[in-house]
CSV table of C-alpha atoms in Angstrom, one decimal:
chain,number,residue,atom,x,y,z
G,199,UNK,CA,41.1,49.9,21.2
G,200,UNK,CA,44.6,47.8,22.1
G,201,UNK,CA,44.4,44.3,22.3
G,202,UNK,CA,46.7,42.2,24.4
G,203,UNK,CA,49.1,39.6,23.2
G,204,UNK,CA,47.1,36.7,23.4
G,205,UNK,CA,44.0,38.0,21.4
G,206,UNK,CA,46.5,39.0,18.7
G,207,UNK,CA,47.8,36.0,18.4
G,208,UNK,CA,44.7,33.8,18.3
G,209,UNK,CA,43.5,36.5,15.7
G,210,UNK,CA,46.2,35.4,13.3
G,211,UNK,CA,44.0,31.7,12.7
G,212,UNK,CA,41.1,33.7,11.5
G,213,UNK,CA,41.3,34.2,7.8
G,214,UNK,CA,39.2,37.8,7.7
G,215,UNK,CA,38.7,37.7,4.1
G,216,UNK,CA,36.5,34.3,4.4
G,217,UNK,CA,32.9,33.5,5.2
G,218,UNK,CA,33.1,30.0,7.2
G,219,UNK,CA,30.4,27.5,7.4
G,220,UNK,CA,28.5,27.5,10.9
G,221,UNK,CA,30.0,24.1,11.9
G,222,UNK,CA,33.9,25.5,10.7
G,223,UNK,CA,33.4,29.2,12.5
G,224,UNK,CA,32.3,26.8,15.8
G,225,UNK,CA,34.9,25.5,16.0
G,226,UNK,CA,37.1,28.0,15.6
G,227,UNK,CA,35.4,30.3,18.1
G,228,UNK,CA,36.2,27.4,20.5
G,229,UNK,CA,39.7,26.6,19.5
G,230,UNK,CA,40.3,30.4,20.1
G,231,UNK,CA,38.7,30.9,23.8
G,232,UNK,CA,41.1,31.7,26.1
G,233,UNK,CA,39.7,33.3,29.5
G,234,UNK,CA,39.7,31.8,32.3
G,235,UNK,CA,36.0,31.8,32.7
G,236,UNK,CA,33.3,30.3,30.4
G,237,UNK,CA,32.9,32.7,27.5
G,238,UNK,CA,29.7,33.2,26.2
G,239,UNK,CA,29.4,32.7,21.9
G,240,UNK,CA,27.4,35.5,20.4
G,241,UNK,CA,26.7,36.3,16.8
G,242,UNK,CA,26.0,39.4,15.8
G,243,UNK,CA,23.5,39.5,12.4
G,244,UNK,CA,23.2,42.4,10.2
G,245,UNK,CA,20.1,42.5,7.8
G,246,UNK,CA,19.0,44.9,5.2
G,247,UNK,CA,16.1,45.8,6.9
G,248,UNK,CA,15.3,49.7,7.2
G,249,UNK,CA,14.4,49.9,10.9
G,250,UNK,CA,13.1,53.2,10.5
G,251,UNK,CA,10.3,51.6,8.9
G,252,UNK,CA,7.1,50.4,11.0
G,253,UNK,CA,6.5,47.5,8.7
G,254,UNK,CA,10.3,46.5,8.8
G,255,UNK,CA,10.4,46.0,12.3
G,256,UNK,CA,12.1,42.5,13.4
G,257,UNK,CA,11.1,41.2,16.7
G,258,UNK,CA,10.3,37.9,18.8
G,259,UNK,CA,11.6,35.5,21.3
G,260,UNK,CA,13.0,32.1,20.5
G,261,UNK,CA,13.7,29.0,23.2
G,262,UNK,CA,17.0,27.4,22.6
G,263,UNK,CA,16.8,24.0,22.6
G,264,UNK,CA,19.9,23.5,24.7
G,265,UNK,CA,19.7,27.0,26.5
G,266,UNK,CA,22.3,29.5,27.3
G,267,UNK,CA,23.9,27.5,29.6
G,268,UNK,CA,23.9,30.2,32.4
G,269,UNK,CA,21.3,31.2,35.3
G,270,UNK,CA,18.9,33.5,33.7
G,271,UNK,CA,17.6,35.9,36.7
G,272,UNK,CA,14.3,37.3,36.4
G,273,UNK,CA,12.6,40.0,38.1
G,274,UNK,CA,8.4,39.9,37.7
G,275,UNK,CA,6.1,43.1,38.3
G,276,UNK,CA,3.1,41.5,40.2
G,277,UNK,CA,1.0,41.8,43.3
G,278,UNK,CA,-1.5,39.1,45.3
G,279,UNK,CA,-2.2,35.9,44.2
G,280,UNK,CA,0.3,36.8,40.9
G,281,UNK,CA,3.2,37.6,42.9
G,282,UNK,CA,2.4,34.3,44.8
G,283,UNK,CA,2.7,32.0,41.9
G,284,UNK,CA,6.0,34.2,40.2
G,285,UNK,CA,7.7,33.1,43.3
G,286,UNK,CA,6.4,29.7,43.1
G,287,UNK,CA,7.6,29.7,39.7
G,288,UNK,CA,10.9,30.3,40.3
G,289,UNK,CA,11.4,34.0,39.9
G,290,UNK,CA,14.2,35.7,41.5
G,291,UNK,CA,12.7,39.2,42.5
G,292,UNK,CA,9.1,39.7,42.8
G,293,UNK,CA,7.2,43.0,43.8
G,294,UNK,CA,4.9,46.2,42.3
G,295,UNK,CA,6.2,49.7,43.5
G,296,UNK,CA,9.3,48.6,45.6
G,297,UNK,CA,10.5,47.5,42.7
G,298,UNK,CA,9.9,49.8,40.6
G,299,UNK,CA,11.6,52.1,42.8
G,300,UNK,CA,14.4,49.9,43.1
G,301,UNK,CA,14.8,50.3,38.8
G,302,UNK,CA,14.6,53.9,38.8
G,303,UNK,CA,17.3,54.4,41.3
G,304,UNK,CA,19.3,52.3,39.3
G,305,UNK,CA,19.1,48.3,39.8
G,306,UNK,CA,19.1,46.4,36.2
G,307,UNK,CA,20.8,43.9,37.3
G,308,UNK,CA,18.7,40.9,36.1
G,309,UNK,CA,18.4,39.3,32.6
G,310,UNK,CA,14.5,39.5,32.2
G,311,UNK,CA,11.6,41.6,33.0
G,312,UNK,CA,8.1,40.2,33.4
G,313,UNK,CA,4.7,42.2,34.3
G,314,UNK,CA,1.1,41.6,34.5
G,315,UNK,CA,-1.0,43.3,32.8
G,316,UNK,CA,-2.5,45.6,35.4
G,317,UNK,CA,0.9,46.4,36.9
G,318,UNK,CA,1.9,48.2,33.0
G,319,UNK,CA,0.7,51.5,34.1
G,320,UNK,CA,3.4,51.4,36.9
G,321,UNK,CA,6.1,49.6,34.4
G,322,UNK,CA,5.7,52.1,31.7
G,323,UNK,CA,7.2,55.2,34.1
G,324,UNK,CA,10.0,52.5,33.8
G,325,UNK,CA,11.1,52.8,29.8
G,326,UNK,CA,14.1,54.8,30.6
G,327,UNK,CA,16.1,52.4,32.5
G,328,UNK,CA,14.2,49.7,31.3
G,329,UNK,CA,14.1,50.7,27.2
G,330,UNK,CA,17.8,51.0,26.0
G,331,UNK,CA,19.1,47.7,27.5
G,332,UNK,CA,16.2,45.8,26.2
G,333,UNK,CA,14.3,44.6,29.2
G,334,UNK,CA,11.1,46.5,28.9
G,335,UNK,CA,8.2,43.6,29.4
G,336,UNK,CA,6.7,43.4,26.0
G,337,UNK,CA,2.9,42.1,25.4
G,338,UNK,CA,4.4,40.5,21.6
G,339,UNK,CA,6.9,38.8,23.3
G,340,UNK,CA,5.6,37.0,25.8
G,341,UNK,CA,6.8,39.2,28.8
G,342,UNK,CA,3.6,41.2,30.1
G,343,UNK,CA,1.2,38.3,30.6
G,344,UNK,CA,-1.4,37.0,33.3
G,345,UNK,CA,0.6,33.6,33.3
G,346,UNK,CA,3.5,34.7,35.2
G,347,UNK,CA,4.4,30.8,35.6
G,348,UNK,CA,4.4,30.2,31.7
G,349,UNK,CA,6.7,33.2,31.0
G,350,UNK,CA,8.8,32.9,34.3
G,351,UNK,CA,9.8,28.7,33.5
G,352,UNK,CA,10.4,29.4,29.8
G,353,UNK,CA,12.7,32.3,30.5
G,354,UNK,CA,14.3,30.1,33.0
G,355,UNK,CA,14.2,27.3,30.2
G,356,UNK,CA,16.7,29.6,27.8
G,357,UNK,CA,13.5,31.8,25.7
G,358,UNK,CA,15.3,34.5,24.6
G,359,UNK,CA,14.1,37.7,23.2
G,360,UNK,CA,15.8,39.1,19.7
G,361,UNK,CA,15.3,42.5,18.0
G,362,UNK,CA,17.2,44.7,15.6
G,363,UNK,CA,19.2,48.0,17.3
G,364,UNK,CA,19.5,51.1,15.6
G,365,UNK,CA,21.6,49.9,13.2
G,366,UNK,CA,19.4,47.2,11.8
G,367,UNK,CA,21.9,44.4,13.3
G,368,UNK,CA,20.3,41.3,15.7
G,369,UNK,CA,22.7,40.3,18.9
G,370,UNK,CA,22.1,37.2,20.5
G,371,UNK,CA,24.2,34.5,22.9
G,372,UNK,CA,23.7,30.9,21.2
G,373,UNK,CA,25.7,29.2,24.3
G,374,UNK,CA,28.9,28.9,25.8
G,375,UNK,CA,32.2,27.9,24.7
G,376,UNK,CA,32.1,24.7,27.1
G,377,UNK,CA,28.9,23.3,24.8
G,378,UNK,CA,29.8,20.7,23.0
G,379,UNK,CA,30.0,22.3,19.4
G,380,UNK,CA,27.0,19.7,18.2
G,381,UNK,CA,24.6,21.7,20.8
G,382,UNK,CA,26.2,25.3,19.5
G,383,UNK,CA,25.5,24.3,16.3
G,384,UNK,CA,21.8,23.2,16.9
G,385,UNK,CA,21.3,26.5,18.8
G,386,UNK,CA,22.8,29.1,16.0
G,387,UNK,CA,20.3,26.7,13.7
G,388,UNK,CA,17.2,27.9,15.4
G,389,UNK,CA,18.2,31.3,15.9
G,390,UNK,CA,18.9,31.7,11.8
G,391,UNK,CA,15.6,28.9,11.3
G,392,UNK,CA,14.0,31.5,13.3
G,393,UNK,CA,15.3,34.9,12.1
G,394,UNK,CA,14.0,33.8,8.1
G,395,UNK,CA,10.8,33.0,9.6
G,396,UNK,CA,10.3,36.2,11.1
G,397,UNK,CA,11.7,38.2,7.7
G,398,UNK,CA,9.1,41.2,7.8
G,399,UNK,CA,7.3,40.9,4.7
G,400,UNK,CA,8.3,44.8,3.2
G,401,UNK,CA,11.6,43.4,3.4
G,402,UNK,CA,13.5,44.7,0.4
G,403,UNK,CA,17.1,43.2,-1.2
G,404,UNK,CA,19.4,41.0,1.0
G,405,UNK,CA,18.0,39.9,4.4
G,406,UNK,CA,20.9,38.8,5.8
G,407,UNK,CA,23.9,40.4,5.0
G,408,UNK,CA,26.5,39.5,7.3
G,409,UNK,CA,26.8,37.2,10.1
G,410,UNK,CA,30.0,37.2,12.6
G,411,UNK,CA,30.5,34.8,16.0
G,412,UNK,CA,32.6,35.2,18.2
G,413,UNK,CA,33.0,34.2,22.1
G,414,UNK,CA,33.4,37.0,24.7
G,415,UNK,CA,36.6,38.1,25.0
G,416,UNK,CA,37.5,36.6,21.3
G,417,UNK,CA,37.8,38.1,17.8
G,418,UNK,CA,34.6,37.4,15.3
G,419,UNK,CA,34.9,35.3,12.3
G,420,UNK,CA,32.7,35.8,9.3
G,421,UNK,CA,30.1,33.2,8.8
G,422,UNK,CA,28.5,32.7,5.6
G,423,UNK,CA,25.0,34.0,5.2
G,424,UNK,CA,23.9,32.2,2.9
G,425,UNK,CA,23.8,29.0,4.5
G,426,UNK,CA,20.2,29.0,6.6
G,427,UNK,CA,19.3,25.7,5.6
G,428,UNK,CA,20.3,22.2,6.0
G,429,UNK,CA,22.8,23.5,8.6
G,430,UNK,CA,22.6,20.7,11.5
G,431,UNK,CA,23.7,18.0,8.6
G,432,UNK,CA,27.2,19.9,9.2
G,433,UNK,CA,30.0,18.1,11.3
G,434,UNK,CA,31.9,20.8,13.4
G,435,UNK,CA,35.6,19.7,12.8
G,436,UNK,CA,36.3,19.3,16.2
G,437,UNK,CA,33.5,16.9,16.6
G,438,UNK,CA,34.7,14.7,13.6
């Protein structure tokens, strides 16, 4: 893939053969942004796990503590009273087979799925749409639940749900590029804080090998891997 002028030239300030410190790659990823709308700032993990393993699964949810800084749209799979209270809650879509129907023609656009329980039967025809983009509700993390408001105001709140693809690697948003880099910092904190906590137990050699950020339309810089603790006692160099 060809890159423009512009994303060429802010890759030059990346030095590709070293691993930055959180607070350093930051602000790098911020000094670099250069669309016109508010880029999002990912990082990308890779682990050693072996995913084909049961026992080496890695999966949870995590709340931000300063959110993803965007309007998190929720669609809930609930009827009666339960549906009632979703929509009390705040969710954006609510409803049992219409909306179902609507996700098998096609309509994913919305950032989390939430289901009752007795609505799973009707959910689980649902896996192919639902399945490969990551928004099938999920009894372990919080999504398929009787307490539709719970789930709804957390997800609203910035809970976000993390797993490793196929390739054993963890993607997650931390914020956006208009944060200031304090609150990006304290958000990649609980995401790594978070990510040794869950380390599945048959894990085997290096955890986490590599970790790159980058913002949405920018190029990643290497962060170093080793540093999961005492991370927030950082100062990002813009913020110096």
């Amino acid at each position: 893939m060809k890159h423009g002028k512009s994303y060429n030239d802010v890759k030059l300030r990346v030095d590709r053969n070293r691993e930055y410190s959180p607070a350093e790659a930051i602000a790098l990823v911020q000094e670099m942004k250069r669309a016109k709308f508010d880029e999002s700032v990912e990082i990308h993990v890779r682990t050693g796990l072996n995913v084909r393993h049961a026992d080496e699964q890695l999966r949870g949810t995590i709340a931000l503590p300063h959110g993803l800084g965007k309007d998190v749209k929720i669609v809930v799979f609930a009827q009666g009273p339960k549906a009632a209270e979703a929509e009390a809650a705040g969710a954006d879509i609510v409803g049992a087979e219409d909306l179902a129907k609507r996700v098998e023609e096609g309509f994913t656009d919305f950032d989390v799925a939430i289901a009752t329980p007795d609505l799973m039967p009707l959910v689980g025809r649902l896996g192919r749409v639902l399945g490969p983009s990551g928004k099938m509700p999920n009894p372990k993390v919080g999504t398929v639940t009787m307490d539709v408001t719970k789930a709804v105001s957390e997800a609203k709140a910035g809970k976000v749900e993390y797993r490793t693809d196929r390739t054993a690697i963890v993607h997650l948003v931390i914020g956006k590029t208009s944060f200031p880099a304090q609150q990006l910092l304290e958000n990649y904190a609980a995401v790594i804080d978070e990510l040794v906590r869950a380390k599945p137990s048959a894990a085997k050699g290096k955890y986490l090998k590599t970790i790159t950020m980058a913002s949405t339309m920018g190029p990643g810089v290497k962060v170093d891997p080793t540093r999961t603790r005492d991370i927030l006692e950082e100062v990002a160099p813009s913020a110096a």
